[in-house]
Coordinates of C-alpha atoms in Angstrom, one line a residue:
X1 CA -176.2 -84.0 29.5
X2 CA -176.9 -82.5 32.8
X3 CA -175.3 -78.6 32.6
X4 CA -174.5 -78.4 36.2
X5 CA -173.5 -82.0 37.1
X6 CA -170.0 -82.0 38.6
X7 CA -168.0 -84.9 38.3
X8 CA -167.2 -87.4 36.1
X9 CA -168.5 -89.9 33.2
X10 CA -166.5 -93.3 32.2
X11 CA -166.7 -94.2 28.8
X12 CA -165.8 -97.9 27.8
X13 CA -165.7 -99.7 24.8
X14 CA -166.0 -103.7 25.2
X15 CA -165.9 -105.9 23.0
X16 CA -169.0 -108.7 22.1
X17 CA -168.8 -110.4 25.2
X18 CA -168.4 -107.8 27.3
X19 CA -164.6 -107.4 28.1
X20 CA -163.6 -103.5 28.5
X21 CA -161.1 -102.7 25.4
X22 CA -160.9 -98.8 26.1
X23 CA -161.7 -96.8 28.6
X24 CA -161.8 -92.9 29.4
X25 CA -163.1 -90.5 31.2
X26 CA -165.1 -87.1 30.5
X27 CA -166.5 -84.2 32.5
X28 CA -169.9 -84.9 33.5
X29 CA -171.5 -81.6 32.0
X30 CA -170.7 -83.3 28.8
X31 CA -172.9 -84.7 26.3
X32 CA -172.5 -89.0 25.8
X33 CA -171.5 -88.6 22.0
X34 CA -169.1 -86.2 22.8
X35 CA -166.3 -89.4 23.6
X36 CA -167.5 -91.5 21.1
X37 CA -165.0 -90.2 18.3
X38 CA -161.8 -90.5 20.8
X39 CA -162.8 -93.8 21.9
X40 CA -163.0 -95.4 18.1
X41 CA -160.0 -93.7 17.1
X42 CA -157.8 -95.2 20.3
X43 CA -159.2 -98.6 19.6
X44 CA -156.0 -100.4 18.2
X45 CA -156.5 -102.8 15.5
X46 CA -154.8 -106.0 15.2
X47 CA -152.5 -107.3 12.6
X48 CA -152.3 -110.4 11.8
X49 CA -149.0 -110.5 9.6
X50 CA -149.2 -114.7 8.5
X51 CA -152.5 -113.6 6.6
X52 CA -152.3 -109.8 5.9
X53 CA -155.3 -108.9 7.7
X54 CA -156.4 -106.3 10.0
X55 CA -158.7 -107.3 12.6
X56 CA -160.9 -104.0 13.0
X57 CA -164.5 -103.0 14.9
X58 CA -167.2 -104.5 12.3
X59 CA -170.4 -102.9 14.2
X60 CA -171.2 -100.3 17.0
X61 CA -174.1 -100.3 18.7
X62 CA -175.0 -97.7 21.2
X63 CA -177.7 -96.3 22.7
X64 CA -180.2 -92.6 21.3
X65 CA -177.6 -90.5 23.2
X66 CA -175.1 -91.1 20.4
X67 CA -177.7 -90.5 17.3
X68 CA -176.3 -87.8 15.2
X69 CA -176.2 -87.6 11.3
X70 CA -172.4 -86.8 11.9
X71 CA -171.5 -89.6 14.0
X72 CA -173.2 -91.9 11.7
X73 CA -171.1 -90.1 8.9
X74 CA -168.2 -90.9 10.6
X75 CA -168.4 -94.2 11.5
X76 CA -169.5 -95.2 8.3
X77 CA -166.1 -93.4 6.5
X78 CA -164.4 -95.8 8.9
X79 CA -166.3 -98.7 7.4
X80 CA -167.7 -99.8 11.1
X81 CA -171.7 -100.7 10.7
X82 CA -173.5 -98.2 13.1
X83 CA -176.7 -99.8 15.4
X84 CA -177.7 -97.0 17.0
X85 CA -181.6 -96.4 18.0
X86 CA -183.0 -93.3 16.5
X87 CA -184.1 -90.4 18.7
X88 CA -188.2 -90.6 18.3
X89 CA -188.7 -93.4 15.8
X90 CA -187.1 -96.9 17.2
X91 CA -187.7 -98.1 21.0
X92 CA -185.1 -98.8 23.4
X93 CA -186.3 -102.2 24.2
X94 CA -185.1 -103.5 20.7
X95 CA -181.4 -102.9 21.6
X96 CA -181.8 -105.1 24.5
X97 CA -180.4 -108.0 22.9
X98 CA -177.3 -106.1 23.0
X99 CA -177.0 -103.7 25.0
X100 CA -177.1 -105.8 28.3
X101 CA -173.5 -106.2 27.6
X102 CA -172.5 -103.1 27.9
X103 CA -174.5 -102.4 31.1
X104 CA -172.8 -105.6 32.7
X105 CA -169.6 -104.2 31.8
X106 CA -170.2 -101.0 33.6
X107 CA -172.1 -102.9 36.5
X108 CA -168.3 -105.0 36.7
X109 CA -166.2 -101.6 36.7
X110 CA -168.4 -99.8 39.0
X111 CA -168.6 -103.1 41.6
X112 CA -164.9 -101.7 42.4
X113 CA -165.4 -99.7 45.7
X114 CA -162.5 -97.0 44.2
X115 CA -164.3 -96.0 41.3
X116 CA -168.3 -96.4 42.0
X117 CA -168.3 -92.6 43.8
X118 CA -165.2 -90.9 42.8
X119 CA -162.6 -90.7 45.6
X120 CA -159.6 -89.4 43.4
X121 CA -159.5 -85.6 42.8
X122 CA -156.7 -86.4 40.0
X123 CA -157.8 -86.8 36.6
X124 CA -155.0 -89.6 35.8
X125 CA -155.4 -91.3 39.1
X126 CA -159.0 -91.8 38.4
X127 CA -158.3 -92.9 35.0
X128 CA -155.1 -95.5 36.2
X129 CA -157.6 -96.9 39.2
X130 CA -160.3 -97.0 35.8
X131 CA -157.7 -98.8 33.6
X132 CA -157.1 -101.2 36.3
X133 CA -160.4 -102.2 37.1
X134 CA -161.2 -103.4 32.7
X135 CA -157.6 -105.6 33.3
X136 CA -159.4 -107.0 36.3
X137 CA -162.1 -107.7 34.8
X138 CA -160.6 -109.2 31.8
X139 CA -157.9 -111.1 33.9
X140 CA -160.9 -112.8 36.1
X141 CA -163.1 -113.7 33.0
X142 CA -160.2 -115.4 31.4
X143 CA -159.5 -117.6 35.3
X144 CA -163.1 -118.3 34.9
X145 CA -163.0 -119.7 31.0
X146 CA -159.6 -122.0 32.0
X147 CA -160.5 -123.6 34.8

C-alpha cells in the first residue's frame, strides 16, 4: 500500500493457464487484499445442467500481500483451498511454480499501449479499455490453440 500513490491498481483473476476471468480496478492508496473479496464473489460459476454440477474455483493462490487470518476464513467458508505465502515464515520463491502465471497475465494486459500508464481520467472507461484487453487476450490464445 503506498498512502500517497495516485492512480490506479488492476486486479485480475485468471484462471490455471493464465486467461483473465475478472478484472477490476482499485485506487492505488489501497491495500492488495482489499479487492480480493469482490473479485471471488463476481467470479460466475458454471452450471453444467446434464450432470448437476457446479463448476466452481477449487484453489487460490496469491502472493503475502493477501495473508490475513480473515481472508483465509473466508475463502475457506467458500470451500476454495487458499495457497497463499505467509508473511515472515514461507519464501516467495516457492510460489514460483505458480505464480508466473499470473505475472504473464498482467505482462499481456499491460503490453496494451491504453492501459500500461493510465490515459483515461474515467473510471469506467479505464475499466471498458481493461475488460477489452482480458477478451483480447483470451480471443488470441484460443487463434493460437486452433490453428
Amino acid at each position: 500500500m503506498d498512502r500517497g500513490k495516485p492512480g490506479s491498481k488492476m486486479h485480475v483473476l485468471s484462471d490455471a493457464n493464465g486467461l483473465p476471468l475478472l478484472v477490476g480496478v482499485s485506487a492505488g492508496n489501497t491495500h492488495d487484499s482489499e479487492g480480493l473479496k469482490p473479485m471471488v464473489e463476481g467470479h460466475q460459476t458454471r452450471h453444467d445442467p446434464h450432470r448437476g454440477r457446479h463448476f466452481k474455483p477449487q484453489c487460490l493462490h496469491a502472493d503475502k500481500a493477501y495473508d490475513r487470518t480473515d481472508l483465509r476464513k473466508w475463502l475457506r467458508g467458500k470451500r476454495i483451498g487458499v495457497r497463499i505465502a505467509r508473511k515472515g515464515i514461507e519464501s516467495s520463491e516457492r510460489l514460483g511454480r505458480r505464480r508466473w502465471v499470473i505475472e504473464r497475465t498482467m505482462s499481456w494486459l499491460s503490453g496494451y499501449r491504453r492501459l500500461s500508464p493510465r490515459y483515461e481520467r474515467d473510471l469506467r472507461n479505464y475499466l471498458a479499455f481493461l475488460g477489452l484487453a482480458a477478451a483480447l487476450c483470451c480471443y488470441k490464445r484460443l487463434v493460437r490453440l486452433t490453428t
